[in-house]
Amino acid sequence: MYKLIACDLDETLLADNKQITLDNQQAIKAAVARGVHFVPNTGRSFLTVQHNLKQLGLLQQKNEFVISYNGGAIVENYQNRVLQTQPMPFEVVKQLFELGISQGCCVHVYTLDRLYIWNINAAEISYITGRVNNWSECQRPTMDFLKSAELMKIIFLLPVEEQRKQMRQQVQTSFAYPMNITFSSDRYIEFNSITADKGQAVLELGRRLGIKPAEIMAIGDNGNDLPMIEQAGLGVCVANGKEFVKQAAGYITQVDNNHGAVAEAIEKFIL
């Protein structure tokens, strides 16, 4: 039996209206009642999912967890106790930041507990509102004020896939520091430490809980979900997921994120 479900949020658990459908809520609560850990595994901060945890009955619960920043942090829900982080060096993030700013990108820099955004536009505000709140909009093209912060990841808004591919190639050829570079939400290129990905993090959480990889189910839709889908005992791709993710998954849901894809997987393999 699967003892832990690691689940992406945007375009997987959340419908396009940014809400958790009722059937997803019911299925997750039923799985948790059977002793299964339901772990949001997201590129976002753990602080942005507190209302989702409340909906699922997991808010401030001991021995329940969130994986944040594409595996950059593992956090226990009770008192938001940080168990592990995989930060990036300031100089690497600064060099990436200067590259993004020089090319006119909207740039997001995540510390452990804050999000700072440069060059934000109306479309980006519309997309992140309800997903990521309480960000700080920065006007000056510098991040030197974050020199002493724990930097979890940096992302660029590049809505065209070819732009994301070109940027990945540019960074891979010009940076000596090894990075985990992924795409998400058909709009972002994300940069993490090479030690931070959703797969490594969920396996580490499993080790801490005495749960084997074969006892983990991972559900996602995009490139940053691929490591956990490949490494879990069962990798699930939602129907609206990317084709390359579907190819790596052990199961593809019949329905998409707007129609209870997570509930479908839970009901089929756990309930």
XYZ file of C-alpha atoms in Angstrom:
271
model
C 0.000 0.000 0.000
C 1.134 3.540 -0.653
C 1.898 5.349 2.587
C 2.799 8.789 1.227
C 1.339 10.879 -1.596
C 3.554 13.676 -2.912
C 1.437 16.031 -4.982
C 2.159 19.082 -7.076
C -0.201 22.048 -6.641
C -0.589 24.283 -9.691
C -2.180 22.537 -12.680
C -2.332 19.283 -10.651
C -4.130 19.522 -7.306
C -5.488 23.003 -7.987
C -8.057 23.645 -10.686
C -7.523 26.554 -13.055
C -9.591 28.710 -10.691
C -6.833 28.116 -8.068
C -9.136 26.032 -5.844
C -9.086 22.418 -4.640
C -12.126 20.652 -6.048
C -14.503 19.027 -3.572
C -13.795 15.515 -4.836
C -10.056 16.086 -4.373
C -10.650 17.311 -0.824
C -12.787 14.312 0.044
C -10.369 11.771 -1.412
C -7.364 13.307 0.331
C -9.129 13.397 3.689
C -10.163 9.764 3.254
C -6.570 8.758 2.493
C -5.230 10.704 5.481
C -7.843 9.010 7.696
C -6.247 5.703 6.674
C -2.857 6.906 7.862
C -1.484 8.041 4.492
C 0.677 11.182 4.487
C -0.496 13.746 1.937
C 2.444 16.029 1.142
C 2.081 19.052 -1.154
C 5.296 19.099 -3.195
C 5.469 22.513 -4.801
C 7.796 25.049 -6.333
C 6.218 27.660 -4.106
C 6.869 28.628 -0.506
C 5.305 26.551 2.266
C 3.786 29.792 3.556
C 1.615 30.116 0.437
C -0.132 26.770 0.978
C -1.450 27.336 4.490
C -5.021 27.926 3.300
C -4.816 24.737 1.226
C -3.635 22.800 4.275
C -6.586 24.186 6.221
C -9.014 22.951 3.569
C -7.472 19.496 3.802
C -7.403 19.337 7.599
C -3.586 19.374 7.643
C -2.917 22.870 8.955
C -0.548 22.877 11.949
C -0.689 19.091 12.180
C 2.243 17.219 13.681
C 3.919 14.589 11.505
C 2.439 16.110 8.329
C 4.620 17.961 5.854
C 5.086 20.272 2.865
C 7.966 20.146 0.400
C 8.684 23.606 -1.003
C 10.858 25.342 -3.597
C 11.098 22.270 -5.865
C 12.649 20.287 -3.043
C 14.605 23.184 -1.569
C 12.915 22.819 1.814
C 11.104 20.150 3.824
C 8.789 21.625 6.448
C 6.623 20.028 9.129
C 3.181 21.628 9.185
C 3.166 22.005 12.977
C 4.649 25.431 13.699
C 6.129 25.393 10.169
C 9.205 23.616 11.502
C 11.910 23.564 8.833
C 13.582 20.144 8.694
C 15.928 20.627 5.737
C 16.954 23.288 3.226
C 19.041 23.221 0.043
C 19.880 26.904 -0.575
C 21.832 28.452 -3.452
C 24.986 30.599 -3.106
C 24.326 34.328 -3.219
C 26.849 34.976 -5.989
C 25.210 32.380 -8.268
C 21.733 33.794 -7.677
C 23.043 37.314 -8.227
C 24.609 36.334 -11.549
C 21.347 34.711 -12.656
C 19.426 37.757 -11.443
C 21.602 40.107 -13.493
C 21.109 37.893 -16.557
C 17.322 37.931 -16.162
C 17.166 41.667 -15.555
C 19.434 42.384 -18.537
C 16.985 40.519 -20.777
C 13.931 42.286 -19.365
C 12.489 39.234 -17.610
C 10.129 39.308 -14.687
C 12.374 37.787 -12.004
C 11.286 36.072 -8.762
C 13.784 35.462 -5.961
C 12.697 33.269 -3.059
C 14.272 33.400 0.370
C 13.158 30.853 2.959
C 10.187 32.994 3.981
C 9.819 35.819 1.440
C 9.306 36.368 -2.276
C 10.778 39.370 -4.108
C 9.737 40.206 -7.669
C 11.244 42.554 -10.250
C 9.649 43.734 -13.541
C 6.212 42.387 -12.657
C 3.377 43.100 -15.085
C -0.411 42.954 -14.938
C -0.639 39.456 -16.444
C 1.794 38.078 -13.871
C -0.063 39.773 -11.028
C -3.271 38.144 -12.256
C -1.632 34.708 -12.441
C 0.030 34.688 -9.031
C -2.758 36.369 -7.050
C -4.486 33.618 -5.111
C -1.471 31.379 -5.574
C 1.332 33.473 -4.130
C 0.374 36.392 -1.946
C 2.357 38.935 0.076
C 5.239 39.258 -2.347
C 7.465 42.341 -2.336
C 7.724 44.259 -5.611
C 11.225 45.684 -6.088
C 11.951 48.766 -8.155
C 15.739 48.986 -8.043
C 17.580 46.465 -10.268
C 19.672 45.021 -7.446
C 19.391 42.152 -4.985
C 22.377 43.090 -2.841
C 20.049 43.598 0.127
C 19.553 39.801 0.146
C 23.229 38.988 0.603
C 22.718 37.527 4.083
C 19.443 35.723 3.264
C 19.000 32.004 2.678
C 18.203 31.921 -1.048
C 16.065 28.970 -2.095
C 15.552 29.551 -5.814
C 15.257 32.104 -8.604
C 12.853 31.971 -11.545
C 12.255 33.932 -14.747
C 8.908 34.479 -16.413
C 9.343 33.322 -20.039
C 5.918 32.441 -21.473
C 7.281 31.084 -24.779
C 8.710 27.558 -24.565
C 11.491 28.245 -27.045
C 12.637 31.162 -24.887
C 12.827 28.859 -21.884
C 14.870 26.311 -23.832
C 17.254 28.982 -25.082
C 17.692 30.359 -21.585
C 18.400 26.894 -20.190
C 21.059 26.342 -22.854
C 22.624 29.721 -22.163
C 22.839 29.105 -18.420
C 24.131 25.554 -18.791
C 26.978 26.701 -21.032
C 27.959 29.832 -19.085
C 27.619 28.807 -15.421
C 30.110 26.490 -13.722
C 27.835 25.979 -10.706
C 25.668 22.870 -11.291
C 21.961 23.612 -11.119
C 18.625 21.888 -11.296
C 16.870 23.787 -14.132
C 13.200 23.066 -14.735
C 10.121 24.513 -16.422
C 6.739 24.995 -14.768
C 3.233 26.250 -15.479
C 4.053 26.888 -19.160
C 5.556 30.203 -18.100
C 8.591 29.826 -15.818
C 12.153 28.623 -15.952
C 13.280 27.746 -12.434
C 16.803 27.488 -11.015
C 17.615 25.465 -7.895
C 20.670 23.928 -6.340
C 21.525 20.600 -7.977
C 20.764 19.008 -4.584
C 17.191 20.307 -4.679
C 14.507 18.584 -6.688
C 11.100 17.179 -5.852
C 12.313 13.605 -6.152
C 15.315 13.856 -3.829
C 13.201 15.691 -1.263
C 10.336 13.202 -1.164
C 12.750 10.274 -0.866
C 14.499 12.053 2.016
C 11.154 12.670 3.727
C 10.319 9.023 3.181
C 13.592 8.018 4.854
C 12.772 10.191 7.843
C 9.353 8.545 8.132
C 10.519 5.010 7.465
C 8.654 4.893 4.147
C 10.248 3.111 1.191
C 10.273 4.621 -2.319
C 7.974 1.788 -3.433
C 5.418 3.036 -0.889
C 5.304 6.567 -2.340
C 2.884 7.841 -4.986
C 3.816 11.088 -6.758
C 1.345 13.149 -8.806
C 2.280 16.009 -11.131
C 2.054 17.583 -14.575
C 5.268 19.335 -15.622
C 9.044 19.201 -15.808
C 9.722 20.113 -12.200
C 7.540 17.126 -11.182
C 9.504 14.658 -13.281
C 12.095 13.693 -10.622
C 9.448 12.608 -8.120
C 7.355 10.860 -10.773
C 10.410 8.897 -11.901
C 11.631 8.016 -8.403
C 8.389 7.217 -6.580
C 6.934 3.733 -6.465
C 4.089 5.036 -8.609
C 4.352 8.160 -10.725
C 1.062 9.672 -11.852
C 0.622 12.341 -14.514
C -2.660 14.218 -14.712
C -4.459 14.257 -18.059
C -3.472 17.871 -18.714
C 0.205 17.126 -18.074
C 3.073 17.436 -20.513
C 3.608 14.559 -22.932
C 7.137 13.814 -21.704
C 5.791 13.563 -18.148
C 3.073 11.168 -19.296
C 5.733 9.008 -20.908
C 7.584 8.714 -17.591
C 4.476 8.062 -15.490
C 3.134 4.692 -14.448
C -0.430 5.976 -14.674
C -2.148 8.825 -16.529
C -5.450 10.037 -15.142
C -8.537 10.072 -17.318
C -9.544 13.531 -16.076
C -7.627 16.780 -15.778
C -6.889 19.121 -12.880
C -10.294 20.794 -13.225
C -12.169 17.530 -12.749
C -10.551 15.782 -9.795
C -7.473 14.119 -11.279
C -5.898 13.703 -7.828
C -9.077 12.134 -6.484
C -9.071 9.686 -9.398
C -5.542 8.500 -8.555
C -6.241 8.243 -4.826
C -9.481 6.338 -5.311
C -7.872 3.921 -7.771
C -4.675 3.129 -5.866
C -5.408 3.832 -2.193
C -9.103 3.883 -1.389
